[in-house]
Each structure stands twice: as structure tokens, then as C-alpha cells.
PDB file of C-alpha atoms and ligand atoms in Angstrom:
ATOM      1  CA  UNK A 235      33.337 -76.005  39.292  1.00 94.00           C
ATOM      2  CA  UNK A 236      33.022 -72.848  41.359  1.00 97.00           C
ATOM      3  CA  UNK A 237      34.228 -69.455  40.116  1.00 97.00           C
ATOM      4  CA  UNK A 238      34.589 -66.818  42.800  1.00 98.00           C
ATOM      5  CA  UNK A 239      35.300 -63.102  42.546  1.00 98.00           C
ATOM      6  CA  UNK A 240      36.250 -61.439  45.826  1.00 97.00           C
ATOM      7  CA  UNK A 241      36.168 -57.662  46.132  1.00 98.00           C
ATOM      8  CA  UNK A 242      37.128 -57.136  42.502  1.00 97.00           C
ATOM      9  CA  UNK A 243      37.621 -53.586  41.270  1.00 97.00           C
ATOM     10  CA  UNK A 244      38.690 -52.445  37.822  1.00 97.00           C
ATOM     11  CA  UNK A 245      39.903 -48.918  37.114  1.00 95.00           C
ATOM     12  CA  UNK A 246      40.477 -48.104  33.462  1.00 90.00           C
ATOM     13  CA  UNK A 247      40.454 -44.404  34.238  1.00 83.00           C
ATOM     14  CA  UNK A 248      39.294 -42.163  37.107  1.00 84.00           C
ATOM     15  CA  UNK A 249      35.833 -43.747  37.263  1.00 85.00           C
ATOM     16  CA  UNK A 250      35.958 -47.455  38.202  1.00 93.00           C
ATOM     17  CA  UNK A 251      34.281 -49.873  35.768  1.00 97.00           C
ATOM     18  CA  UNK A 252      33.765 -52.436  38.567  1.00 98.00           C
ATOM     19  CA  UNK A 253      33.563 -51.449  42.214  1.00 97.00           C
ATOM     20  CA  UNK A 254      34.284 -54.046  44.854  1.00 97.00           C
ATOM     21  CA  UNK A 255      32.360 -56.862  43.200  1.00 98.00           C
ATOM     22  CA  UNK A 256      32.097 -60.194  45.023  1.00 98.00           C
ATOM     23  CA  UNK A 257      30.139 -63.091  43.627  1.00 97.00           C
ATOM     24  CA  UNK A 258      30.161 -66.844  43.226  1.00 98.00           C
ATOM     25  CA  UNK A 259      29.252 -68.689  40.046  1.00 98.00           C
ATOM     26  CA  UNK A 260      28.475 -72.387  40.202  1.00 97.00           C
ATOM     27  CA  UNK A 261      28.714 -74.571  37.132  1.00 97.00           C
ATOM     28  CA  UNK A 262      25.873 -76.317  35.311  1.00 97.00           C
ATOM     29  CA  UNK A 263      23.788 -73.170  34.871  1.00 98.00           C
ATOM     30  CA  UNK A 264      22.861 -70.474  32.385  1.00 98.00           C
ATOM     31  CA  UNK A 265      23.724 -67.215  34.121  1.00 98.00           C
ATOM     32  CA  UNK A 266      22.891 -63.881  32.519  1.00 98.00           C
ATOM     33  CA  UNK A 267      24.596 -60.562  33.202  1.00 98.00           C
ATOM     34  CA  UNK A 268      22.344 -57.536  32.849  1.00 98.00           C
ATOM     35  CA  UNK A 269      22.703 -53.798  33.369  1.00 98.00           C
ATOM     36  CA  UNK A 270      22.481 -50.605  31.358  1.00 97.00           C
ATOM     37  CA  UNK A 271      25.170 -49.642  28.884  1.00 95.00           C
ATOM     38  CA  UNK A 272      28.336 -48.814  30.826  1.00 95.00           C
ATOM     39  CA  UNK A 273      27.226 -50.852  33.868  1.00 97.00           C
ATOM     40  CA  UNK A 274      30.369 -52.998  33.709  1.00 97.00           C
ATOM     41  CA  UNK A 275      29.002 -56.160  32.037  1.00 97.00           C
ATOM     42  CA  UNK A 276      31.790 -56.551  29.489  1.00 96.00           C
ATOM     43  CA  UNK A 277      34.417 -55.773  32.105  1.00 97.00           C
ATOM     44  CA  UNK A 278      32.880 -58.385  34.433  1.00 98.00           C
ATOM     45  CA  UNK A 279      33.053 -61.140  31.808  1.00 98.00           C
ATOM     46  CA  UNK A 280      36.560 -60.095  30.764  1.00 97.00           C
ATOM     47  CA  UNK A 281      37.644 -60.474  34.400  1.00 97.00           C
ATOM     48  CA  UNK A 282      36.195 -64.019  34.397  1.00 97.00           C
ATOM     49  CA  UNK A 283      38.295 -64.885  31.328  1.00 97.00           C
ATOM     50  CA  UNK A 284      41.407 -63.308  32.879  1.00 96.00           C
ATOM     51  CA  UNK A 285      41.506 -60.516  30.302  1.00 96.00           C
ATOM     52  CA  UNK A 286      41.937 -57.654  32.781  1.00 95.00           C
ATOM     53  CA  UNK A 287      45.558 -57.979  33.929  1.00 93.00           C
ATOM     54  CA  UNK A 288      45.428 -55.132  36.428  1.00 91.00           C
ATOM     55  CA  UNK A 289      42.230 -55.937  38.251  1.00 94.00           C
ATOM     56  CA  UNK A 290      42.225 -55.536  42.017  1.00 95.00           C
ATOM     57  CA  UNK A 291      40.861 -58.243  44.307  1.00 96.00           C
ATOM     58  CA  UNK A 292      40.885 -62.012  44.107  1.00 96.00           C
ATOM     59  CA  UNK A 293      39.632 -64.566  41.636  1.00 97.00           C
ATOM     60  CA  UNK A 294      39.439 -68.212  42.700  1.00 97.00           C
ATOM     61  CA  UNK A 295      38.436 -71.255  40.696  1.00 96.00           C
ATOM     62  CA  UNK A 296      37.549 -74.225  42.908  1.00 96.00           C
ATOM     63  CA  UNK A 297      39.095 -72.345  45.844  1.00 97.00           C
ATOM     64  CA  UNK A 298      42.453 -71.951  44.027  1.00 95.00           C
ATOM     65  CA  UNK A 299      43.692 -68.465  43.071  1.00 95.00           C
ATOM     66  CA  UNK A 300      43.999 -68.256  39.285  1.00 93.00           C
ATOM     67  CA  UNK A 301      47.466 -67.880  37.805  1.00 86.00           C
ATOM     68  CA  UNK A 302      49.165 -64.508  37.800  1.00 89.00           C
ATOM     69  CA  UNK A 303      52.397 -63.601  36.070  1.00 91.00           C
ATOM     70  CA  UNK A 304      55.598 -62.527  37.834  1.00 91.00           C
ATOM     71  CA  UNK A 305      54.290 -58.935  38.010  1.00 91.00           C
ATOM     72  CA  UNK A 306      51.169 -60.181  39.803  1.00 89.00           C
ATOM     73  CA  UNK A 307      48.967 -59.537  36.765  1.00 91.00           C
ATOM     74  CA  UNK A 308      45.994 -61.726  35.937  1.00 90.00           C
ATOM     75  CA  UNK A 309      46.587 -64.184  33.096  1.00 92.00           C
ATOM     76  CA  UNK A 310      44.162 -65.388  30.448  1.00 94.00           C
ATOM     77  CA  UNK A 311      42.348 -68.593  31.407  1.00 94.00           C
ATOM     78  CA  UNK A 312      42.475 -70.851  28.352  1.00 91.00           C
ATOM     79  CA  UNK A 313      39.855 -73.313  29.636  1.00 92.00           C
ATOM     80  CA  UNK A 314      37.153 -70.641  29.515  1.00 96.00           C
ATOM     81  CA  UNK A 315      35.546 -70.035  26.114  1.00 96.00           C
ATOM     82  CA  UNK A 316      34.859 -66.422  25.180  1.00 96.00           C
ATOM     83  CA  UNK A 317      32.707 -65.365  22.242  1.00 94.00           C
ATOM     84  CA  UNK A 318      33.077 -61.617  21.695  1.00 90.00           C
ATOM     85  CA  UNK A 319      30.374 -59.399  20.249  1.00 88.00           C
ATOM     86  CA  UNK A 320      30.085 -59.862  16.471  1.00 86.00           C
ATOM     87  CA  UNK A 321      32.622 -62.729  16.543  1.00 87.00           C
ATOM     88  CA  UNK A 322      32.159 -63.307  12.803  1.00 85.00           C
ATOM     89  CA  UNK A 323      34.287 -60.201  12.202  1.00 87.00           C
ATOM     90  CA  UNK A 324      37.257 -62.234  13.411  1.00 85.00           C
ATOM     91  CA  UNK A 325      36.923 -65.088  10.894  1.00 89.00           C
ATOM     92  CA  UNK A 326      40.008 -64.989   8.730  1.00 88.00           C
ATOM     93  CA  UNK A 327      40.792 -68.415   7.245  1.00 92.00           C
ATOM     94  CA  UNK A 328      40.097 -69.354   3.626  1.00 94.00           C
ATOM     95  CA  UNK A 329      37.742 -72.251   4.456  1.00 96.00           C
ATOM     96  CA  UNK A 330      35.412 -73.108   7.314  1.00 96.00           C
ATOM     97  CA  UNK A 331      37.459 -76.250   7.949  1.00 96.00           C
ATOM     98  CA  UNK A 332      40.686 -74.261   8.395  1.00 96.00           C
ATOM     99  CA  UNK A 333      38.892 -71.772  10.607  1.00 95.00           C
ATOM    100  CA  UNK A 334      37.727 -74.520  12.959  1.00 96.00           C
ATOM    101  CA  UNK A 335      41.092 -76.293  12.874  1.00 96.00           C
ATOM    102  CA  UNK A 336      43.147 -73.156  13.587  1.00 93.00           C
ATOM    103  CA  UNK A 337      43.227 -73.032  17.399  1.00 89.00           C
ATOM    104  CA  UNK A 338      43.423 -76.792  18.078  1.00 90.00           C
ATOM    105  CA  UNK A 339      46.255 -77.062  15.508  1.00 91.00           C
ATOM    106  CA  UNK A 340      48.239 -74.458  17.441  1.00 88.00           C
ATOM    107  CA  UNK A 341      47.630 -76.435  20.612  1.00 85.00           C
ATOM    108  CA  UNK A 342      49.259 -79.412  18.931  1.00 89.00           C
ATOM    109  CA  UNK A 343      46.246 -81.676  18.349  1.00 91.00           C
ATOM    110  CA  UNK A 344      46.715 -84.251  15.587  1.00 94.00           C
ATOM    111  CA  UNK A 345      44.885 -83.900  12.253  1.00 95.00           C
ATOM    112  CA  UNK A 346      42.749 -86.900  13.159  1.00 96.00           C
ATOM    113  CA  UNK A 347      41.777 -85.465  16.554  1.00 94.00           C
ATOM    114  CA  UNK A 348      40.906 -82.153  14.897  1.00 95.00           C
ATOM    115  CA  UNK A 349      38.843 -83.855  12.193  1.00 96.00           C
ATOM    116  CA  UNK A 350      36.893 -85.847  14.775  1.00 95.00           C
ATOM    117  CA  UNK A 351      36.261 -82.763  16.910  1.00 94.00           C
ATOM    118  CA  UNK A 352      35.007 -80.775  13.895  1.00 96.00           C
ATOM    119  CA  UNK A 353      32.466 -83.491  13.098  1.00 94.00           C
ATOM    120  CA  UNK A 354      31.266 -83.515  16.726  1.00 93.00           C
ATOM    121  CA  UNK A 355      31.001 -79.720  17.026  1.00 93.00           C
ATOM    122  CA  UNK A 356      29.361 -78.858  13.673  1.00 94.00           C
ATOM    123  CA  UNK A 357      25.995 -80.532  14.430  1.00 92.00           C
ATOM    124  CA  UNK A 358      26.059 -78.866  17.877  1.00 90.00           C
ATOM    125  CA  UNK A 359      25.861 -75.504  16.124  1.00 92.00           C
ATOM    126  CA  UNK A 360      23.257 -76.777  13.667  1.00 90.00           C
ATOM    127  CA  UNK A 361      25.506 -76.931  10.584  1.00 93.00           C
ATOM    128  CA  UNK A 362      26.317 -79.775   8.213  1.00 93.00           C
ATOM    129  CA  UNK A 363      29.689 -80.891   6.874  1.00 94.00           C
ATOM    130  CA  UNK A 364      28.804 -79.492   3.401  1.00 95.00           C
ATOM    131  CA  UNK A 365      29.862 -76.119   4.684  1.00 95.00           C
ATOM    132  CA  UNK A 366      33.444 -77.143   5.544  1.00 96.00           C
ATOM    133  CA  UNK A 367      35.130 -76.436   2.160  1.00 97.00           C
ATOM    134  CA  UNK A 368      33.416 -73.043   1.754  1.00 96.00           C
ATOM    135  CA  UNK A 369      35.094 -69.708   2.430  1.00 95.00           C
ATOM    136  CA  UNK A 370      33.485 -68.168   5.558  1.00 93.00           C
ATOM    137  CA  UNK A 371      32.717 -64.901   3.740  1.00 90.00           C
ATOM    138  CA  UNK A 372      30.237 -66.751   1.486  1.00 91.00           C
ATOM    139  CA  UNK A 373      28.032 -67.720   4.427  1.00 92.00           C
ATOM    140  CA  UNK A 374      25.015 -65.910   5.846  1.00 89.00           C
ATOM    141  CA  UNK A 375      25.430 -63.744   8.967  1.00 87.00           C
ATOM    142  CA  UNK A 376      23.813 -66.393  11.171  1.00 88.00           C
ATOM    143  CA  UNK A 377      26.020 -69.152   9.724  1.00 91.00           C
ATOM    144  CA  UNK A 378      29.177 -67.086  10.195  1.00 92.00           C
ATOM    145  CA  UNK A 379      28.292 -66.494  13.820  1.00 91.00           C
ATOM    146  CA  UNK A 380      27.721 -70.234  14.336  1.00 93.00           C
ATOM    147  CA  UNK A 381      31.145 -70.950  12.845  1.00 94.00           C
ATOM    148  CA  UNK A 382      32.708 -68.384  15.194  1.00 93.00           C
ATOM    149  CA  UNK A 383      31.010 -70.076  18.157  1.00 93.00           C
ATOM    150  CA  UNK A 384      31.978 -73.528  16.875  1.00 94.00           C
ATOM    151  CA  UNK A 385      35.620 -72.437  16.729  1.00 94.00           C
ATOM    152  CA  UNK A 386      35.445 -71.560  20.445  1.00 94.00           C
ATOM    153  CA  UNK A 387      33.649 -74.841  21.247  1.00 94.00           C
ATOM    154  CA  UNK A 388      36.503 -76.707  19.493  1.00 93.00           C
ATOM    155  CA  UNK A 389      38.568 -75.959  22.599  1.00 91.00           C
ATOM    156  CA  UNK A 390      36.046 -77.918  24.667  1.00 91.00           C
ATOM    157  CA  UNK A 391      35.361 -75.244  27.300  1.00 94.00           C
ATOM    158  CA  UNK A 392      33.308 -76.049  30.395  1.00 94.00           C
ATOM    159  CA  UNK A 393      32.366 -72.420  30.810  1.00 97.00           C
ATOM    160  CA  UNK A 394      31.365 -70.351  27.785  1.00 98.00           C
ATOM    161  CA  UNK A 395      31.015 -66.573  27.911  1.00 98.00           C
ATOM    162  CA  UNK A 396      28.834 -65.090  25.176  1.00 97.00           C
ATOM    163  CA  UNK A 397      28.611 -61.301  24.880  1.00 95.00           C
ATOM    164  CA  UNK A 398      25.359 -60.315  23.102  1.00 93.00           C
ATOM    165  CA  UNK A 399      25.425 -63.395  20.838  1.00 93.00           C
ATOM    166  CA  UNK A 400      22.121 -62.550  19.157  1.00 92.00           C
ATOM    167  CA  UNK A 401      22.951 -58.929  18.270  1.00 91.00           C
ATOM    168  CA  UNK A 402      22.064 -58.179  14.662  1.00 88.00           C
ATOM    169  CA  UNK A 403      20.478 -61.580  13.928  1.00 88.00           C
ATOM    170  CA  UNK A 404      17.001 -61.876  12.395  1.00 88.00           C
ATOM    171  CA  UNK A 405      14.298 -63.275  14.753  1.00 90.00           C
ATOM    172  CA  UNK A 406      14.489 -66.865  13.473  1.00 89.00           C
ATOM    173  CA  UNK A 407      18.298 -66.982  13.657  1.00 88.00           C
ATOM    174  CA  UNK A 408      18.103 -65.422  17.112  1.00 90.00           C
ATOM    175  CA  UNK A 409      15.887 -68.157  18.503  1.00 93.00           C
ATOM    176  CA  UNK A 410      17.981 -70.828  16.772  1.00 91.00           C
ATOM    177  CA  UNK A 411      21.135 -69.354  18.335  1.00 92.00           C
ATOM    178  CA  UNK A 412      19.632 -69.297  21.840  1.00 96.00           C
ATOM    179  CA  UNK A 413      18.379 -72.848  21.481  1.00 95.00           C
ATOM    180  CA  UNK A 414      21.718 -74.199  20.334  1.00 94.00           C
ATOM    181  CA  UNK A 415      23.453 -72.472  23.243  1.00 96.00           C
ATOM    182  CA  UNK A 416      20.880 -73.918  25.639  1.00 97.00           C
ATOM    183  CA  UNK A 417      21.318 -77.407  24.249  1.00 95.00           C
ATOM    184  CA  UNK A 418      25.106 -77.141  24.578  1.00 96.00           C
ATOM    185  CA  UNK A 419      24.849 -75.848  28.147  1.00 97.00           C
ATOM    186  CA  UNK A 420      22.460 -78.514  29.373  1.00 96.00           C
ATOM    187  CA  UNK A 421      25.043 -81.293  29.087  1.00 93.00           C
ATOM    188  CA  UNK A 422      28.086 -82.279  31.136  1.00 94.00           C
ATOM    189  CA  UNK A 423      27.789 -79.655  33.885  1.00 95.00           C
ATOM    190  CA  UNK A 424      28.483 -76.867  31.390  1.00 97.00           C
ATOM    191  CA  UNK A 425      27.968 -73.200  32.185  1.00 98.00           C
ATOM    192  CA  UNK A 426      26.973 -70.237  30.037  1.00 98.00           C
ATOM    193  CA  UNK A 427      27.578 -66.642  31.025  1.00 98.00           C
ATOM    194  CA  UNK A 428      25.277 -64.632  28.788  1.00 98.00           C
ATOM    195  CA  UNK A 429      25.508 -60.850  28.440  1.00 98.00           C
ATOM    196  CA  UNK A 430      22.320 -59.424  26.979  1.00 96.00           C
ATOM    197  CA  UNK A 431      20.088 -56.366  26.711  1.00 93.00           C
ATOM    198  CA  UNK A 432      17.123 -58.518  25.681  1.00 95.00           C
ATOM    199  CA  UNK A 433      15.150 -59.071  28.872  1.00 97.00           C
ATOM    200  CA  UNK A 434      12.809 -61.528  27.110  1.00 97.00           C
ATOM    201  CA  UNK A 435      15.771 -63.774  26.255  1.00 97.00           C
ATOM    202  CA  UNK A 436      17.204 -63.435  29.757  1.00 98.00           C
ATOM    203  CA  UNK A 437      13.842 -64.391  31.316  1.00 98.00           C
ATOM    204  CA  UNK A 438      13.345 -67.312  28.958  1.00 97.00           C
ATOM    205  CA  UNK A 439      16.734 -69.011  29.115  1.00 98.00           C
ATOM    206  CA  UNK A 440      18.530 -68.120  32.356  1.00 98.00           C
ATOM    207  CA  UNK A 441      18.657 -70.057  35.591  1.00 98.00           C
ATOM    208  CA  UNK A 442      20.159 -67.065  37.373  1.00 98.00           C
ATOM    209  CA  UNK A 443      20.844 -63.400  36.695  1.00 98.00           C
ATOM    210  CA  UNK A 444      23.603 -61.092  37.944  1.00 98.00           C
ATOM    211  CA  UNK A 445      22.633 -57.414  37.958  1.00 98.00           C
ATOM    212  CA  UNK A 446      25.230 -54.643  37.596  1.00 98.00           C
ATOM    213  CA  UNK A 447      24.687 -50.904  37.827  1.00 98.00           C
ATOM    214  CA  UNK A 448      27.377 -48.247  37.366  1.00 97.00           C
ATOM    215  CA  UNK A 449      30.053 -50.797  38.269  1.00 97.00           C
ATOM    216  CA  UNK A 450      28.239 -51.950  41.401  1.00 98.00           C
ATOM    217  CA  UNK A 451      27.049 -55.493  41.979  1.00 98.00           C
ATOM    218  CA  UNK A 452      23.286 -55.210  42.638  1.00 98.00           C
ATOM    219  CA  UNK A 453      22.688 -58.888  43.309  1.00 97.00           C
ATOM    220  CA  UNK A 454      22.670 -62.433  41.995  1.00 98.00           C
ATOM    221  CA  UNK A 455      19.124 -63.741  41.639  1.00 98.00           C
ATOM    222  CA  UNK A 456      17.103 -66.735  40.658  1.00 98.00           C
ATOM    223  CA  UNK A 457      15.611 -65.511  37.332  1.00 98.00           C
ATOM    224  CA  UNK A 458      11.937 -65.744  38.314  1.00 98.00           C
ATOM    225  CA  UNK A 459      12.597 -64.140  41.694  1.00 98.00           C
ATOM    226  CA  UNK A 460      14.294 -61.243  39.951  1.00 98.00           C
ATOM    227  CA  UNK A 461      11.625 -60.517  37.352  1.00 98.00           C
ATOM    228  CA  UNK A 462       8.551 -61.349  39.439  1.00 97.00           C
ATOM    229  CA  UNK A 463       9.584 -59.865  42.788  1.00 96.00           C
ATOM    230  CA  UNK A 464      12.201 -57.190  42.130  1.00 96.00           C
ATOM    231  CA  UNK A 465      10.588 -55.024  39.471  1.00 95.00           C
ATOM    232  CA  UNK A 466      11.074 -51.884  41.551  1.00 96.00           C
ATOM    233  CA  UNK A 467      14.854 -52.321  41.732  1.00 97.00           C
ATOM    234  CA  UNK A 468      15.021 -53.015  37.990  1.00 97.00           C
ATOM    235  CA  UNK A 469      12.931 -49.919  37.337  1.00 96.00           C
ATOM    236  CA  UNK A 470      15.163 -47.783  39.547  1.00 97.00           C
ATOM    237  CA  UNK A 471      18.272 -48.742  37.593  1.00 97.00           C
ATOM    238  CA  UNK A 472      16.545 -48.183  34.244  1.00 96.00           C
ATOM    239  CA  UNK A 473      15.932 -51.766  33.138  1.00 97.00           C
ATOM    240  CA  UNK A 474      12.597 -52.865  31.665  1.00 96.00           C
ATOM    241  CA  UNK A 475      10.695 -56.004  32.580  1.00 97.00           C
ATOM    242  CA  UNK A 476      10.392 -58.764  29.978  1.00 98.00           C
ATOM    243  CA  UNK A 477       7.200 -58.324  27.895  1.00 97.00           C
ATOM    244  CA  UNK A 478       5.384 -61.413  29.268  1.00 97.00           C
ATOM    245  CA  UNK A 479       5.958 -60.106  32.825  1.00 97.00           C
ATOM    246  CA  UNK A 480       4.623 -56.691  31.777  1.00 97.00           C
ATOM    247  CA  UNK A 481       1.528 -58.439  30.409  1.00 95.00           C
ATOM    248  CA  UNK A 482       1.133 -60.374  33.647  1.00 96.00           C
ATOM    249  CA  UNK A 483       1.220 -57.127  35.622  1.00 95.00           C
ATOM    250  CA  UNK A 484      -1.358 -55.565  33.297  1.00 93.00           C
ATOM    251  CA  UNK A 485      -3.766 -58.486  33.678  1.00 91.00           C
ATOM    252  CA  UNK A 486      -3.240 -58.380  37.457  1.00 92.00           C
ATOM    253  CA  UNK A 487      -4.121 -54.702  37.421  1.00 92.00           C
ATOM    254  CA  UNK A 488      -7.208 -55.184  35.239  1.00 87.00           C
ATOM    255  CA  UNK A 489      -8.472 -58.180  37.183  1.00 85.00           C
ATOM    256  CA  UNK A 490      -7.598 -56.644  40.550  1.00 89.00           C
ATOM    257  CA  UNK A 491      -5.949 -59.822  41.777  1.00 89.00           C
ATOM    258  CA  UNK A 492      -2.508 -61.342  42.244  1.00 92.00           C
ATOM    259  CA  UNK A 493      -1.879 -64.133  39.743  1.00 94.00           C
ATOM    260  CA  UNK A 494       0.320 -67.049  40.801  1.00 94.00           C
ATOM    261  CA  UNK A 495       2.811 -68.120  38.145  1.00 96.00           C
ATOM    262  CA  UNK A 496       5.260 -71.022  38.163  1.00 96.00           C
ATOM    263  CA  UNK A 497       8.071 -69.002  36.551  1.00 97.00           C
ATOM    264  CA  UNK A 498       8.725 -65.856  34.516  1.00 97.00           C
ATOM    265  CA  UNK A 499       8.930 -67.878  31.286  1.00 97.00           C
ATOM    266  CA  UNK A 500       6.430 -66.919  28.591  1.00 97.00           C
ATOM    267  CA  UNK A 501       4.598 -70.240  28.495  1.00 97.00           C
ATOM    268  CA  UNK A 502       4.147 -70.334  32.279  1.00 97.00           C
ATOM    269  CA  UNK A 503       2.849 -66.773  32.363  1.00 97.00           C
ATOM    270  CA  UNK A 504       0.417 -67.462  29.518  1.00 95.00           C
ATOM    271  CA  UNK A 505      -0.802 -70.659  31.201  1.00 95.00           C
ATOM    272  CA  UNK A 506      -1.689 -68.601  34.278  1.00 94.00           C
ATOM    273  CA  UNK A 507      -3.219 -65.538  32.658  1.00 92.00           C
ATOM    274  CA  UNK A 508      -5.243 -67.146  29.845  1.00 88.00           C
ATOM    275  CA  UNK A 509      -7.970 -68.687  32.061  1.00 87.00           C
ATOM    276  CA  UNK A 510      -8.393 -65.346  33.873  1.00 83.00           C
ATOM    277  CA  UNK A 511      -8.444 -63.418  30.635  1.00 78.00           C
ATOM    278  CA  UNK A 512     -10.980 -65.825  29.068  1.00 83.00           C
ATOM    279  CA  UNK A 513     -13.273 -65.541  32.105  1.00 81.00           C
ATOM    280  CA  UNK A 514     -13.088 -61.761  31.857  1.00 74.00           C
ATOM    281  CA  UNK A 515     -13.865 -61.793  28.127  1.00 77.00           C
ATOM    282  CA  UNK A 516     -16.822 -64.178  28.522  1.00 82.00           C
ATOM    283  CA  UNK A 517     -18.261 -62.074  31.424  1.00 79.00           C
ATOM    284  CA  UNK A 518     -17.911 -58.851  29.471  1.00 75.00           C
ATOM    285  CA  UNK A 519     -19.091 -60.441  26.219  1.00 66.00           C
TER     286      UNK A 519
HETATM  287  P1  ADP B 691      28.900 -52.556  29.645  1.00 85.25           P
HETATM  288  O1  ADP B 691      29.407 -53.802  29.034  1.00 85.25           O
HETATM  289  O2  ADP B 691      27.898 -52.783  30.743  1.00 85.25           O
HETATM  290  O3  ADP B 691      28.379 -51.569  28.637  1.00 85.25           O
HETATM  291  P2  ADP B 691      31.695 -51.918  30.146  1.00 85.25           P
HETATM  292  O4  ADP B 691      32.283 -52.945  31.038  1.00 85.25           O
HETATM  293  O5  ADP B 691      31.981 -52.012  28.675  1.00 85.25           O
HETATM  294  O6  ADP B 691      30.110 -51.825  30.410  1.00 85.25           O
HETATM  295  O7  ADP B 691      32.181 -50.492  30.620  1.00 85.25           O
HETATM  296  C1  ADP B 691      32.117 -50.041  31.972  1.00 85.25           C
HETATM  297  C2  ADP B 691      32.781 -48.671  32.051  1.00 85.25           C
HETATM  298  O8  ADP B 691      34.182 -48.786  31.780  1.00 85.25           O
HETATM  299  C3  ADP B 691      32.247 -47.662  31.054  1.00 85.25           C
HETATM  300  O9  ADP B 691      32.209 -46.406  31.673  1.00 85.25           O
HETATM  301  C4  ADP B 691      33.257 -47.700  29.933  1.00 85.25           C
HETATM  302  O10 ADP B 691      33.296 -46.446  29.271  1.00 85.25           O
HETATM  303  C5  ADP B 691      34.553 -47.977  30.673  1.00 85.25           C
HETATM  304  N1  ADP B 691      35.497 -48.765  29.858  1.00 85.25           N
HETATM  305  C6  ADP B 691      35.272 -50.012  29.364  1.00 85.25           C
HETATM  306  N2  ADP B 691      36.357 -50.470  28.702  1.00 85.25           N
HETATM  307  C7  ADP B 691      37.291 -49.485  28.785  1.00 85.25           C
HETATM  308  C8  ADP B 691      38.642 -49.346  28.324  1.00 85.25           C
HETATM  309  N3  ADP B 691      39.248 -50.328  27.636  1.00 85.25           N
HETATM  310  N4  ADP B 691      39.276 -48.179  28.592  1.00 85.25           N
HETATM  311  C9  ADP B 691      38.689 -47.180  29.298  1.00 85.25           C
HETATM  312  N5  ADP B 691      37.424 -47.258  29.779  1.00 85.25           N
HETATM  313  C10 ADP B 691      36.739 -48.387  29.538  1.00 85.25           C
END
């Protein structure tokens, strides 16, 4: 699948939230959207889902313009999954089972199909069937969020948009959430569009990163290329480098040499800097 925005602009008010954005997203990847608050990240992902009826420009999926209504307005694309920020606030059914069954039931799936899908999806979000009869409000914050994500996965999307999915989670739940999303994405040519402020998470999990600034498209990068070779641009638009990359730069400065790294992921950076650091410590010791 190929998703293509061509010269897309969005004007909510006088100041445009997106300004002439063109970009192409290919499936089978984890793609992060970064930018300061107000940069246009949420608007960008809403456009992808077809949630901005009055956007200007074109949106093609596999070279076909997406459906518009008779007034020429963009229509919601049901095949794309969208997990809003704090999605657990939208849980409303009396049991987890009913919550997961809600959308597929309205699409006309049979009870048996729904039951089978629930038992496929639950382990994908790291939950067991024991939870199904419980009221969602009795669950922990992390569990509620997993249920909210599971209810979107019930619709079997190929592309899943997640807007700050780790916001407000404790560190262990955060890592668990990222890992379950990664596991889901790495099958069947699936795609994740991940909006995040956490540069460490972006560096660790993304294949590619789209950078927005004040509604402008600043580029679409391979993740390591972005964080290892474009620090000046990130700095200029007020974004910090992920901590492992900051450490790499510090060790480069202290050792007075450029350190080759395989990627911007923490384990690759540590594998490259530890021998240099150890040599330095043993010399100075
Ligand atoms: P981000 O997700 O990067 O914080 P947004 O896409 O939410 O950025 O917002 C981009 C700009 O559009 C901001 O200036 C914001 O105030 C404005 N904006 C977003 N949504 C609306 C809306 N529904 N009505 C009016 N202005 C909006």
C-alpha cells in the first residue's frame, strides 16, 4: 500500500495548521511524526484518516484518490485504525467483551466471527480472556489503554495511527505498549504511524520519521540518518536529540574522534561507545 499526500493544506483559522505538505508513506514500516506542540502532527494524522473534510490538496491511496462526498469533502477512511490520545476515556460498555464486540457488531459480523476475533486480538495486546467479563473501569490505566487499542485492532486495519500512545503510562507499561505495537506492526505488511514527543522512543522503534514545524513539512528521513546526521536542523526547530545520541556526541567530544555507529538505537550506540569509554577509563586509571 502507498499513501500519498499532494500539496495538502489545512486552514482551521487564519494561520494554516498544514502548509502545502506533500509526502509518500509506504506500508510495512513504523513511521513516526515529530515536531513541537502546534507543529501540525495531529492534523497530519487526521488528514490520513480522512477526518479533515475541508483539507485542500490531494490524497491518494495506491494511486487512487480517496472518496469524497458530493460536496467534495474528504470522507473518513474506515480501513485505517486511529487510536486517539488517552483512548481509554472513550471506553463506555459494561464489560470488556462488549467493548471489543461493539464496532464489529455494528458492521454486521456474526457473534461467532466476533468471538473468534476477540480471542485472536486479546493476546496481541498482552491480555488474557479472564478480563473479558470485567467492567473496563475496574482495570488499570495500562490495561484500559490496551483494551482501547484492541477495539481498534478488531477492525483489522493495515495502517494504525497512534497519537501519543504512551502518554501517562508508567515506564514498564510504556515499554510493554511500544513492544506490543512493534510486534503487531512487524507482521503482514502492517504500518504504524506514531505521533510522539519522546525522542528516545522514536529513535528506538521507528524505521522512518516525518518532521513537521509550524505546519511545514521539514522532511521524511530514515531514523538513523535523521538523528545522527541532522542534529542541527532538529536543534533549530527546538527538538532535542534522543539521550543515547546525546551521550554518543559527548563521548565523541571527550575522545576527540568520530565514532561509527550502526544505528541510532541505544544498544548499537552503547556497543560502539563502550570500548572507547573503557579504553579511556583504563588509561586515566
Ligand atoms: P500538534 O499535534 O503538532 O500539536 P495540531 O495539528 O494539533 O499540532 O495543531 C496545529 C495548529 O492548528 C495549532 O496552531 C492548533 O492550535 C491549530 N488547531 C488544531 N486543531 C484545531 C481546531 N480544531 N480548530 C482550530 N485550530 C486548530
